[in-house]
Amino acid sequence: MEWLMDQLVQTFVTDDRWRYFARGVATTLEVTCLALVLGTIIGVLVAVVRSAHDSQRGNKKGLGHAVLGVLDWVCKLYLTVIRGTPSTVQLLIMWFIVFQWARDNMMLWVASLSFGINSGAYVAEIVRSGIMSIDLGQTEAGRSLGLNYVQTMRYIVIPQAIKNILPALGNELITLLKETSVCGFIGLADLTKGAMIVQSRTYAPYMPYISIAVIYLVLVLALTGLLNLLERRLRASDRR
Amino acid sequence: MIDVKNLTKSFGGHKVLAGINEHIFKGEKVAVIGPSGSGKSTFLRCLNLLERPTGGTITFEGVDITDPKTDINRLRSRMGMVFQQFNLFPHLSVLENIRLAPVKLKRMDKDQAGEKALELLRRVGLPDKADAYPKQLSGGQQQRIAIARALAMNPDVMLFDEPTSALDPEMVGEVLEIMKELAQEGMTMVVVTHEMGFARSVATRVLFMDQGDIAEQGKPEDFFGSPQNPRLREFLSKVL
């Protein structure tokens, strides 16, 4: 009991060490949220390009098709490279090579960019599966009314697809949150890095690491709760 | 109004349309009948380019729609289409289903389009369903709303792809009734159908399609009264 109190004081109270954890949580959440937004934008764009290209089969004429072919090739290359390499390595390359001129106060942005690009590849395939899950008749109905491909996607297909892929997207979000724990590799003081700093001061690993494990778990549980709520609200239109 | 010259369509090596020549005049109500697999739906779907023809030309109101440079979206907005499976947008209310295209294509503002949608709902006999969702409605009601949705764009011609084939028998009448009224108001209509009664009483001309070509056509009284083509005679003896 005394040992536990001692550890608690050492880890959190002495020198106001709780601040490492508090700032760490904030940084982790910031990187996750920024990466989520960027990943979603990239993911939807890539998914729409890939679906548009796939739906063009049998009509291989014209400039539009050529442009789409190039875009599709770029998207496939992106998916292959990003899904084929570890996110940690991508982060290291991003910070130490691509943005080697960047200052330390841009670290958070570079990390978010790196994780956003990484997440986008997974979101793209999830969104594409969602688009494919919607009956072709929906697209045909939209197009027959005179809407163009992008309008049909935006107002008709994607709103329905999102509902179907929400569980998979939630999964990706949780993975993303946990994956940001490698931010310390480039020196960004996220939650995990905070715990490592504290351990390097106290030489006591138990409390810092068990604590952040609990914090990550609580964050994930909170996210899961939010996602369930969102899913229930979106499903409401099915029961009407 | 619609001029079809030497229209062919193949799926892979399978020839579905074998070179159709046809002209549909303004105000005509053309019924297209024939055994399944004869190409009648493909023919209809080529008229608004939901299927891209393999060869031949289709001219709509003086514009060659098979020319890749033609703005197909603008032309499609002048051709209403009603599908066998209704294809209403399940995530939108009935009112939103009807006004989506006019609003997004900037033909009307939201209020105008809403007024127009309510007027159309009265016309198809469902004024109290504006706030309902497609899933809450019977097949017959859904199809009547699909007709209203197509009419919201003020099309010059209406294409019907087996509009009653997915309906329970007791709901066929209500949909045919709406179509009959539409015909009486002077709308140009092309209807792929198995409803011989409708073809006989409403159509001004009937086409019989067989093996990807129009095998016989004529005014309904001649067409049904004294069919010449042996395949048509055989077909009629089976369905009448």
Short mmCIF file of C-alpha atoms in Angstrom, two decimals:
data_model
loop_
_atom_site.label_atom_id
_atom_site.label_comp_id
_atom_site.label_asym_id
_atom_site.label_seq_id
_atom_site.Cartn_x
_atom_site.Cartn_y
_atom_site.Cartn_z
CA MET A 1 0.00 0.00 0.00
CA GLU A 2 2.76 2.34 0.99
CA TRP A 3 4.65 1.32 -2.15
CA LEU A 4 1.65 2.16 -4.28
CA MET A 5 1.24 5.61 -2.73
CA ASP A 6 4.93 6.21 -3.19
CA GLN A 7 4.73 5.25 -6.83
CA LEU A 8 1.67 7.43 -7.39
CA VAL A 9 3.32 10.45 -5.85
CA GLN A 10 6.52 9.85 -7.77
CA THR A 11 4.76 9.41 -11.09
CA PHE A 12 2.17 12.15 -10.91
CA VAL A 13 2.82 14.62 -8.11
CA THR A 14 6.57 15.23 -7.82
CA ASP A 15 7.61 18.09 -10.10
CA ASP A 16 4.02 18.26 -11.35
CA ARG A 17 4.63 15.23 -13.54
CA TRP A 18 0.91 14.80 -14.17
CA ARG A 19 1.41 17.53 -16.75
CA TYR A 20 3.28 15.12 -19.02
CA PHE A 21 0.20 12.92 -19.04
CA ALA A 22 -2.29 15.76 -19.45
CA ARG A 23 -0.36 17.34 -22.32
CA GLY A 24 0.23 13.89 -23.74
CA VAL A 25 -3.50 13.14 -23.86
CA ALA A 26 -4.14 16.49 -25.54
CA THR A 27 -1.45 15.87 -28.15
CA THR A 28 -2.63 12.33 -28.82
CA LEU A 29 -6.19 13.55 -29.33
CA GLU A 30 -5.08 16.45 -31.51
CA VAL A 31 -3.04 14.22 -33.81
CA THR A 32 -5.88 11.68 -33.95
CA CYS A 33 -8.54 14.26 -34.80
CA LEU A 34 -6.48 16.05 -37.45
CA ALA A 35 -5.48 12.73 -39.00
CA LEU A 36 -9.10 11.58 -38.89
CA VAL A 37 -10.29 14.65 -40.82
CA LEU A 38 -7.49 14.40 -43.38
CA GLY A 39 -7.85 10.61 -43.67
CA THR A 40 -11.58 10.89 -44.28
CA ILE A 41 -11.14 13.50 -47.01
CA ILE A 42 -8.41 11.50 -48.75
CA GLY A 43 -10.31 8.26 -48.25
CA VAL A 44 -13.56 9.51 -49.80
CA LEU A 45 -11.76 11.11 -52.76
CA VAL A 46 -9.74 7.98 -53.49
CA ALA A 47 -12.80 5.76 -53.10
CA VAL A 48 -14.85 7.92 -55.50
CA VAL A 49 -12.06 7.91 -58.10
CA ARG A 50 -11.66 4.15 -57.84
CA SER A 51 -15.41 3.50 -58.02
CA ALA A 52 -15.82 5.91 -60.92
CA HIS A 53 -13.06 4.13 -62.77
CA ASP A 54 -14.56 0.71 -62.07
CA SER A 55 -18.03 1.80 -63.18
CA GLN A 56 -16.60 2.98 -66.51
CA ARG A 57 -15.84 -0.52 -67.73
CA GLY A 58 -17.05 -1.03 -71.27
CA ASN A 59 -16.77 2.64 -72.10
CA LYS A 60 -13.11 3.08 -72.82
CA LYS A 61 -13.28 6.11 -75.05
CA GLY A 62 -12.46 9.77 -74.67
CA LEU A 63 -10.33 12.12 -72.62
CA GLY A 64 -12.39 11.61 -69.46
CA HIS A 65 -11.53 7.95 -69.43
CA ALA A 66 -7.81 8.64 -69.90
CA VAL A 67 -7.74 11.14 -67.03
CA LEU A 68 -9.64 8.73 -64.82
CA GLY A 69 -7.23 5.97 -65.78
CA VAL A 70 -4.26 8.04 -64.63
CA LEU A 71 -6.01 9.07 -61.41
CA ASP A 72 -6.93 5.47 -60.70
CA TRP A 73 -3.32 4.42 -61.24
CA VAL A 74 -2.12 7.11 -58.81
CA CYS A 75 -4.68 5.97 -56.24
CA LYS A 76 -3.63 2.33 -56.56
CA LEU A 77 0.03 3.30 -56.14
CA TYR A 78 -0.89 5.30 -53.04
CA LEU A 79 -2.82 2.38 -51.56
CA THR A 80 -0.03 -0.08 -52.29
CA VAL A 81 2.76 2.03 -50.80
CA ILE A 82 0.87 3.21 -47.73
CA ARG A 83 -0.66 -0.14 -46.85
CA GLY A 84 2.59 -1.94 -47.61
CA THR A 85 4.82 0.01 -45.22
CA PRO A 86 4.62 0.48 -41.43
CA SER A 87 3.08 3.73 -40.24
CA THR A 88 6.10 4.24 -37.97
CA VAL A 89 8.43 4.17 -40.96
CA GLN A 90 6.15 6.57 -42.82
CA LEU A 91 6.28 8.93 -39.85
CA LEU A 92 10.10 8.77 -39.70
CA ILE A 93 10.41 9.43 -43.44
CA MET A 94 7.93 12.28 -43.22
CA TRP A 95 9.72 14.05 -40.37
CA PHE A 96 13.38 13.30 -41.04
CA ILE A 97 13.33 13.38 -44.86
CA VAL A 98 10.31 15.07 -46.39
CA PHE A 99 10.04 17.80 -43.74
CA GLN A 100 13.65 17.86 -42.57
CA TRP A 101 13.63 21.66 -42.82
CA ALA A 102 10.62 21.94 -40.50
CA ARG A 103 10.92 23.43 -37.03
CA ASP A 104 10.03 21.53 -33.90
CA ASN A 105 6.83 23.48 -33.38
CA MET A 106 5.52 21.96 -36.63
CA MET A 107 5.99 18.44 -35.35
CA LEU A 108 2.35 18.02 -34.41
CA TRP A 109 1.27 19.02 -37.92
CA VAL A 110 3.73 16.73 -39.64
CA ALA A 111 2.68 13.82 -37.45
CA SER A 112 -0.99 14.53 -38.19
CA LEU A 113 -0.26 14.72 -41.89
CA SER A 114 1.61 11.43 -41.79
CA PHE A 115 -1.13 9.61 -39.90
CA GLY A 116 -3.80 11.25 -42.05
CA ILE A 117 -2.17 9.97 -45.22
CA ASN A 118 -1.81 6.56 -43.62
CA SER A 119 -5.39 6.40 -42.41
CA GLY A 120 -6.72 7.65 -45.75
CA ALA A 121 -5.57 4.46 -47.45
CA TYR A 122 -7.60 2.29 -45.10
CA VAL A 123 -10.60 4.63 -45.11
CA ALA A 124 -10.53 4.60 -48.93
CA GLU A 125 -11.04 0.87 -49.11
CA ILE A 126 -13.73 0.97 -46.42
CA VAL A 127 -15.61 3.73 -48.26
CA ARG A 128 -15.25 1.88 -51.54
CA SER A 129 -16.80 -1.21 -50.01
CA GLY A 130 -19.62 1.02 -48.78
CA ILE A 131 -20.18 2.48 -52.24
CA MET A 132 -20.26 -1.01 -53.73
CA SER A 133 -22.84 -2.06 -51.14
CA ILE A 134 -25.38 0.42 -52.54
CA ASP A 135 -27.65 -0.93 -55.26
CA LEU A 136 -26.71 0.23 -58.75
CA GLY A 137 -30.33 1.34 -59.20
CA GLN A 138 -29.67 4.26 -56.84
CA THR A 139 -26.93 5.56 -59.09
CA GLU A 140 -29.07 5.01 -62.17
CA ALA A 141 -32.00 6.85 -60.62
CA GLY A 142 -29.76 9.80 -59.77
CA ARG A 143 -28.14 9.89 -63.19
CA SER A 144 -31.46 9.54 -65.00
CA LEU A 145 -32.65 12.71 -63.24
CA GLY A 146 -29.73 14.60 -64.77
CA LEU A 147 -27.40 14.65 -61.75
CA ASN A 148 -23.75 14.16 -62.68
CA TYR A 149 -21.58 11.43 -61.21
CA VAL A 150 -20.20 13.52 -58.36
CA GLN A 151 -23.63 14.89 -57.39
CA THR A 152 -25.09 11.39 -57.43
CA MET A 153 -22.30 10.18 -55.18
CA ARG A 154 -22.58 13.12 -52.83
CA TYR A 155 -26.33 13.33 -52.36
CA ILE A 156 -27.43 9.76 -52.93
CA VAL A 157 -24.79 7.04 -52.68
CA ILE A 158 -22.35 8.24 -50.01
CA PRO A 159 -24.96 9.22 -47.40
CA GLN A 160 -26.32 5.67 -47.62
CA ALA A 161 -22.87 4.09 -47.78
CA ILE A 162 -21.69 5.89 -44.62
CA LYS A 163 -24.44 4.21 -42.67
CA ASN A 164 -23.29 0.77 -43.80
CA ILE A 165 -19.61 1.35 -43.10
CA LEU A 166 -19.85 3.14 -39.78
CA PRO A 167 -18.71 0.10 -37.74
CA ALA A 168 -15.67 -0.37 -39.97
CA LEU A 169 -14.87 3.34 -39.84
CA GLY A 170 -15.12 3.26 -36.06
CA ASN A 171 -12.65 0.41 -36.02
CA GLU A 172 -10.26 2.45 -38.16
CA LEU A 173 -10.60 5.43 -35.81
CA ILE A 174 -9.72 3.28 -32.80
CA THR A 175 -6.71 1.84 -34.61
CA LEU A 176 -5.63 5.34 -35.55
CA LEU A 177 -5.83 6.58 -31.97
CA LYS A 178 -3.63 3.76 -30.75
CA GLU A 179 -1.23 3.99 -33.65
CA THR A 180 -0.35 7.59 -32.75
CA SER A 181 1.51 6.11 -29.75
CA VAL A 182 4.59 5.88 -31.99
CA CYS A 183 4.75 9.70 -32.22
CA GLY A 184 7.58 9.58 -29.68
CA PHE A 185 9.87 8.23 -32.40
CA ILE A 186 10.17 11.72 -33.82
CA GLY A 187 10.16 13.36 -30.40
CA LEU A 188 6.53 14.46 -30.28
CA ALA A 189 5.37 14.43 -26.65
CA ASP A 190 2.19 12.40 -26.96
CA LEU A 191 0.78 10.29 -24.16
CA THR A 192 3.19 7.39 -24.62
CA LYS A 193 6.19 9.70 -24.89
CA GLY A 194 5.01 11.44 -21.71
CA ALA A 195 5.07 8.15 -19.84
CA MET A 196 8.54 7.38 -21.20
CA ILE A 197 9.81 10.75 -20.00
CA VAL A 198 8.39 10.17 -16.54
CA GLN A 199 9.92 6.69 -16.39
CA SER A 200 13.31 8.10 -17.35
CA ARG A 201 13.09 10.39 -14.32
CA THR A 202 11.77 7.90 -11.76
CA TYR A 203 13.25 4.65 -13.08
CA ALA A 204 9.92 3.07 -12.12
CA PRO A 205 8.06 1.66 -15.14
CA TYR A 206 4.90 0.27 -13.48
CA MET A 207 2.85 3.31 -12.75
CA PRO A 208 3.46 5.35 -15.92
CA TYR A 209 2.84 2.52 -18.36
CA ILE A 210 -0.09 0.95 -16.56
CA SER A 211 -1.60 4.43 -16.28
CA ILE A 212 -1.37 5.21 -19.96
CA ALA A 213 -2.75 1.79 -20.81
CA VAL A 214 -5.79 2.66 -18.71
CA ILE A 215 -6.01 6.12 -20.29
CA TYR A 216 -5.90 4.67 -23.83
CA LEU A 217 -8.56 2.16 -22.84
CA VAL A 218 -10.82 4.88 -21.44
CA LEU A 219 -10.35 6.98 -24.60
CA VAL A 220 -11.27 4.02 -26.79
CA LEU A 221 -14.31 3.23 -24.66
CA ALA A 222 -15.47 6.85 -24.93
CA LEU A 223 -15.01 6.76 -28.71
CA THR A 224 -16.89 3.47 -28.99
CA GLY A 225 -19.74 4.98 -26.99
CA LEU A 226 -19.90 8.01 -29.27
CA LEU A 227 -19.85 5.83 -32.37
CA ASN A 228 -22.64 3.64 -31.05
CA LEU A 229 -24.71 6.73 -30.40
CA LEU A 230 -24.08 8.00 -33.92
CA GLU A 231 -24.93 4.63 -35.40
CA ARG A 232 -28.20 4.49 -33.51
CA ARG A 233 -29.15 7.94 -34.75
CA LEU A 234 -28.36 7.09 -38.35
CA ARG A 235 -30.26 3.82 -38.10
CA ALA A 236 -33.29 5.71 -36.83
CA SER A 237 -34.43 6.37 -40.40
CA ASP A 238 -34.63 2.62 -41.00
CA ARG A 239 -37.21 2.11 -38.29
CA ARG A 240 -39.48 4.94 -39.23
CA MET B 1 -38.34 13.71 -81.15
CA ILE B 2 -36.14 10.67 -80.61
CA ASP B 3 -34.50 9.28 -83.69
CA VAL B 4 -32.70 5.95 -83.45
CA LYS B 5 -30.44 4.84 -86.30
CA ASN B 6 -28.86 1.44 -86.57
CA LEU B 7 -28.56 1.06 -82.81
CA THR B 8 -26.48 -1.92 -81.67
CA LYS B 9 -25.45 -3.02 -78.22
CA SER B 10 -23.30 -5.97 -77.24
CA PHE B 11 -22.35 -7.20 -73.80
CA GLY B 12 -19.03 -8.90 -74.30
CA GLY B 13 -19.60 -11.12 -77.31
CA HIS B 14 -23.34 -11.28 -76.80
CA LYS B 15 -25.32 -9.11 -79.20
CA VAL B 16 -28.40 -7.72 -77.45
CA LEU B 17 -29.51 -5.10 -79.94
CA ALA B 18 -29.03 -5.97 -83.59
CA GLY B 19 -29.32 -2.61 -85.35
CA ILE B 20 -32.56 -0.87 -84.48
CA ASN B 21 -34.05 1.96 -86.54
CA GLU B 22 -36.94 3.78 -84.93
CA HIS B 23 -38.44 7.21 -84.60
CA ILE B 24 -40.52 8.33 -81.70
CA PHE B 25 -42.65 11.38 -82.39
CA LYS B 26 -43.75 14.03 -79.95
CA GLY B 27 -46.95 13.04 -78.15
CA GLU B 28 -46.69 9.37 -79.04
CA LYS B 29 -47.27 6.69 -76.45
CA VAL B 30 -45.16 3.77 -77.54
CA ALA B 31 -45.50 0.42 -75.80
CA VAL B 32 -42.60 -2.00 -76.22
CA ILE B 33 -43.43 -5.66 -75.66
CA GLY B 34 -41.62 -8.89 -76.24
CA PRO B 35 -40.26 -12.00 -74.55
CA SER B 36 -37.64 -11.59 -71.85
CA GLY B 37 -34.15 -11.37 -73.27
CA SER B 38 -35.42 -9.73 -76.45
CA GLY B 39 -33.57 -6.50 -75.66
CA LYS B 40 -36.52 -4.24 -74.86
CA SER B 41 -35.13 -2.94 -71.57
CA THR B 42 -31.70 -2.48 -73.10
CA PHE B 43 -33.29 -0.52 -75.94
CA LEU B 44 -35.05 1.77 -73.47
CA ARG B 45 -31.94 2.21 -71.34
CA CYS B 46 -29.94 3.18 -74.41
CA LEU B 47 -32.35 6.04 -75.08
CA ASN B 48 -31.02 8.00 -72.09
CA LEU B 49 -27.59 6.39 -72.23
CA LEU B 50 -27.85 4.38 -69.01
CA GLU B 51 -26.43 1.81 -71.41
CA ARG B 52 -23.87 3.10 -73.87
CA PRO B 53 -24.68 1.86 -77.37
CA THR B 54 -21.99 -0.18 -79.10
CA GLY B 55 -22.90 1.37 -82.44
CA GLY B 56 -25.40 3.62 -84.18
CA THR B 57 -26.76 7.03 -83.24
CA ILE B 58 -29.59 8.36 -81.10
CA THR B 59 -30.80 11.89 -81.73
CA PHE B 60 -32.95 13.57 -79.11
CA GLU B 61 -34.56 16.91 -80.00
CA GLY B 62 -32.02 17.45 -82.74
CA VAL B 63 -28.94 16.63 -80.64
CA ASP B 64 -26.86 13.51 -81.18
CA ILE B 65 -26.68 12.11 -77.66
CA THR B 66 -24.20 9.40 -78.58
CA ASP B 67 -21.62 12.09 -79.41
CA PRO B 68 -19.14 12.11 -76.49
CA LYS B 69 -19.15 15.92 -76.52
CA THR B 70 -22.87 16.15 -75.75
CA ASP B 71 -23.79 17.22 -72.21
CA ILE B 72 -25.65 14.04 -71.38
CA ASN B 73 -26.70 15.25 -67.91
CA ARG B 74 -28.66 18.15 -69.38
CA LEU B 75 -30.39 15.85 -71.86
CA ARG B 76 -31.18 13.26 -69.22
CA SER B 77 -32.92 15.92 -67.15
CA ARG B 78 -35.38 16.31 -70.04
CA MET B 79 -36.06 12.55 -70.15
CA GLY B 80 -37.82 11.18 -67.09
CA MET B 81 -37.23 7.54 -66.24
CA VAL B 82 -39.23 5.15 -64.10
CA PHE B 83 -37.64 1.87 -63.05
CA GLN B 84 -39.01 -1.57 -62.34
CA GLN B 85 -37.57 -1.45 -58.82
CA PHE B 86 -38.72 2.17 -58.16
CA ASN B 87 -35.23 3.15 -56.94
CA LEU B 88 -36.46 5.79 -54.54
CA PHE B 89 -33.75 7.18 -52.28
CA PRO B 90 -34.36 5.42 -48.94
CA HIS B 91 -32.45 7.96 -46.84
CA LEU B 92 -34.63 10.87 -47.99
CA SER B 93 -38.26 11.67 -47.29
CA VAL B 94 -40.76 11.54 -50.14
CA LEU B 95 -40.68 15.33 -50.51
CA GLU B 96 -36.87 15.37 -50.56
CA ASN B 97 -36.86 12.54 -53.10
CA ILE B 98 -38.95 14.62 -55.46
CA ARG B 99 -37.22 17.95 -55.05
CA LEU B 100 -33.60 16.75 -54.86
CA ALA B 101 -32.83 17.00 -58.57
CA PRO B 102 -34.62 20.31 -59.32
CA VAL B 103 -32.88 21.96 -56.36
CA LYS B 104 -29.41 20.53 -56.89
CA LEU B 105 -29.55 21.29 -60.60
CA LYS B 106 -30.65 24.84 -59.74
CA ARG B 107 -33.89 24.71 -61.71
CA MET B 108 -35.83 25.95 -58.70
CA ASP B 109 -35.13 27.14 -55.18
CA LYS B 110 -36.03 24.92 -52.28
CA ASP B 111 -39.44 26.47 -51.61
CA GLN B 112 -40.54 26.47 -55.24
CA ALA B 113 -39.43 22.88 -55.62
CA GLY B 114 -41.27 21.97 -52.42
CA GLU B 115 -44.49 23.53 -53.78
CA LYS B 116 -44.04 21.72 -57.05
CA ALA B 117 -43.39 18.45 -55.21
CA LEU B 118 -46.62 18.82 -53.22
CA GLU B 119 -48.53 19.57 -56.41
CA LEU B 120 -47.07 16.44 -58.01
CA LEU B 121 -47.95 14.40 -54.94
CA ARG B 122 -51.55 15.56 -55.28
CA ARG B 123 -51.44 14.58 -58.91
CA VAL B 124 -50.34 11.01 -58.10
CA GLY B 125 -52.90 10.88 -55.30
CA LEU B 126 -50.52 10.87 -52.33
CA PRO B 127 -50.71 14.40 -50.90
CA ASP B 128 -50.35 13.22 -47.31
CA LYS B 129 -47.13 11.23 -47.84
CA ALA B 130 -44.71 14.15 -48.20
CA ASP B 131 -42.94 13.46 -44.92
CA ALA B 132 -43.02 9.67 -45.13
CA TYR B 133 -39.97 7.59 -46.01
CA PRO B 134 -39.96 5.16 -48.94
CA LYS B 135 -39.78 2.10 -46.69
CA GLN B 136 -43.07 3.02 -45.06
CA LEU B 137 -44.91 2.87 -48.36
CA SER B 138 -46.37 0.07 -50.45
CA GLY B 139 -44.82 -0.79 -53.81
CA GLY B 140 -47.63 0.93 -55.67
CA GLN B 141 -47.22 4.10 -53.65
CA GLN B 142 -43.45 4.03 -54.15
CA GLN B 143 -43.84 3.72 -57.89
CA ARG B 144 -46.31 6.60 -58.00
CA ILE B 145 -43.77 8.71 -56.14
CA ALA B 146 -41.04 7.61 -58.53
CA ILE B 147 -43.25 8.93 -61.35
CA ALA B 148 -43.71 12.21 -59.48
CA ARG B 149 -39.95 12.43 -58.97
CA ALA B 150 -39.31 12.02 -62.68
CA LEU B 151 -41.99 14.59 -63.51
CA ALA B 152 -40.42 17.15 -61.17
CA MET B 153 -37.79 17.89 -63.81
CA ASN B 154 -40.52 18.76 -66.37
CA PRO B 155 -39.28 16.15 -68.84
CA ASP B 156 -40.27 16.19 -72.51
CA VAL B 157 -40.50 12.41 -72.62
CA MET B 158 -41.05 9.71 -70.01
CA LEU B 159 -39.36 6.32 -70.23
CA PHE B 160 -40.91 3.46 -68.26
CA ASP B 161 -38.94 0.26 -67.72
CA GLU B 162 -41.50 -2.40 -66.74
CA PRO B 163 -43.04 -0.07 -64.17
CA THR B 164 -45.54 -2.61 -62.84
CA SER B 165 -43.53 -5.84 -63.00
CA ALA B 166 -42.32 -5.67 -59.39
CA LEU B 167 -45.74 -4.86 -57.96
CA ASP B 168 -48.26 -7.03 -56.19
CA PRO B 169 -51.21 -7.58 -58.56
CA GLU B 170 -53.62 -5.39 -56.57
CA MET B 171 -51.27 -2.42 -56.91
CA VAL B 172 -50.76 -2.57 -60.65
CA GLY B 173 -54.01 -0.69 -61.33
CA GLU B 174 -53.16 2.43 -59.33
CA VAL B 175 -49.86 2.87 -61.17
CA LEU B 176 -51.38 2.27 -64.59
CA GLU B 177 -54.08 4.79 -63.74
CA ILE B 178 -51.46 7.50 -63.15
CA MET B 179 -49.72 6.57 -66.40
CA LYS B 180 -53.02 6.73 -68.26
CA GLU B 181 -53.68 10.24 -66.92
CA LEU B 182 -50.19 11.26 -67.94
CA ALA B 183 -50.86 9.94 -71.44
CA GLN B 184 -54.11 11.87 -71.66
CA GLU B 185 -52.28 15.07 -70.73
CA GLY B 186 -50.19 14.62 -73.86
CA MET B 187 -46.90 13.37 -72.45
CA THR B 188 -44.64 11.54 -74.87
CA MET B 189 -44.11 8.08 -73.39
CA VAL B 190 -42.07 4.98 -74.14
CA VAL B 191 -43.22 2.08 -72.00
CA VAL B 192 -41.61 -1.34 -71.79
CA THR B 193 -44.37 -3.47 -70.35
CA HIS B 194 -45.99 -6.85 -69.96
CA GLU B 195 -49.39 -5.23 -69.41
CA MET B 196 -51.11 -6.03 -72.70
CA GLY B 197 -54.28 -4.29 -71.53
CA PHE B 198 -52.37 -1.08 -71.05
CA ALA B 199 -50.59 -1.43 -74.40
CA ARG B 200 -53.92 -1.98 -76.12
CA SER B 201 -55.86 0.85 -74.47
CA VAL B 202 -53.29 3.59 -73.96
CA ALA B 203 -50.53 3.12 -76.53
CA THR B 204 -50.73 4.87 -79.88
CA ARG B 205 -48.20 2.41 -81.28
CA VAL B 206 -46.90 -0.97 -80.14
CA LEU B 207 -43.46 -2.40 -80.90
CA PHE B 208 -42.74 -6.11 -80.66
CA MET B 209 -39.12 -6.87 -80.01
CA ASP B 210 -37.55 -10.24 -80.67
CA GLN B 211 -33.88 -11.21 -80.66
CA GLY B 212 -32.63 -7.66 -80.47
CA ASP B 213 -34.72 -6.22 -83.24
CA ILE B 214 -38.17 -4.75 -83.75
CA ALA B 215 -39.96 -7.63 -85.41
CA GLU B 216 -43.33 -5.97 -85.85
CA GLN B 217 -45.04 -2.72 -85.01
CA GLY B 218 -48.36 -1.05 -85.55
CA LYS B 219 -51.39 0.61 -84.05
CA PRO B 220 -52.72 -1.45 -81.16
CA GLU B 221 -55.89 -2.54 -82.96
CA ASP B 222 -53.96 -3.95 -85.95
CA PHE B 223 -51.13 -5.18 -83.80
CA PHE B 224 -53.31 -7.22 -81.50
CA GLY B 225 -56.13 -7.81 -84.01
CA SER B 226 -54.15 -9.20 -86.91
CA PRO B 227 -50.53 -9.89 -86.00
CA GLN B 228 -48.40 -10.89 -89.00
CA ASN B 229 -45.12 -12.09 -87.52
CA PRO B 230 -45.30 -15.76 -86.44
CA ARG B 231 -43.16 -15.07 -83.36
CA LEU B 232 -45.53 -12.29 -82.34
CA ARG B 233 -48.52 -14.57 -82.82
CA GLU B 234 -46.88 -17.20 -80.68
CA PHE B 235 -45.99 -14.59 -78.03
CA LEU B 236 -49.50 -13.14 -77.95
CA SER B 237 -51.08 -16.57 -77.71
CA LYS B 238 -49.00 -17.16 -74.58
CA VAL B 239 -49.67 -13.88 -72.83
CA LEU B 240 -53.25 -13.06 -73.76
#
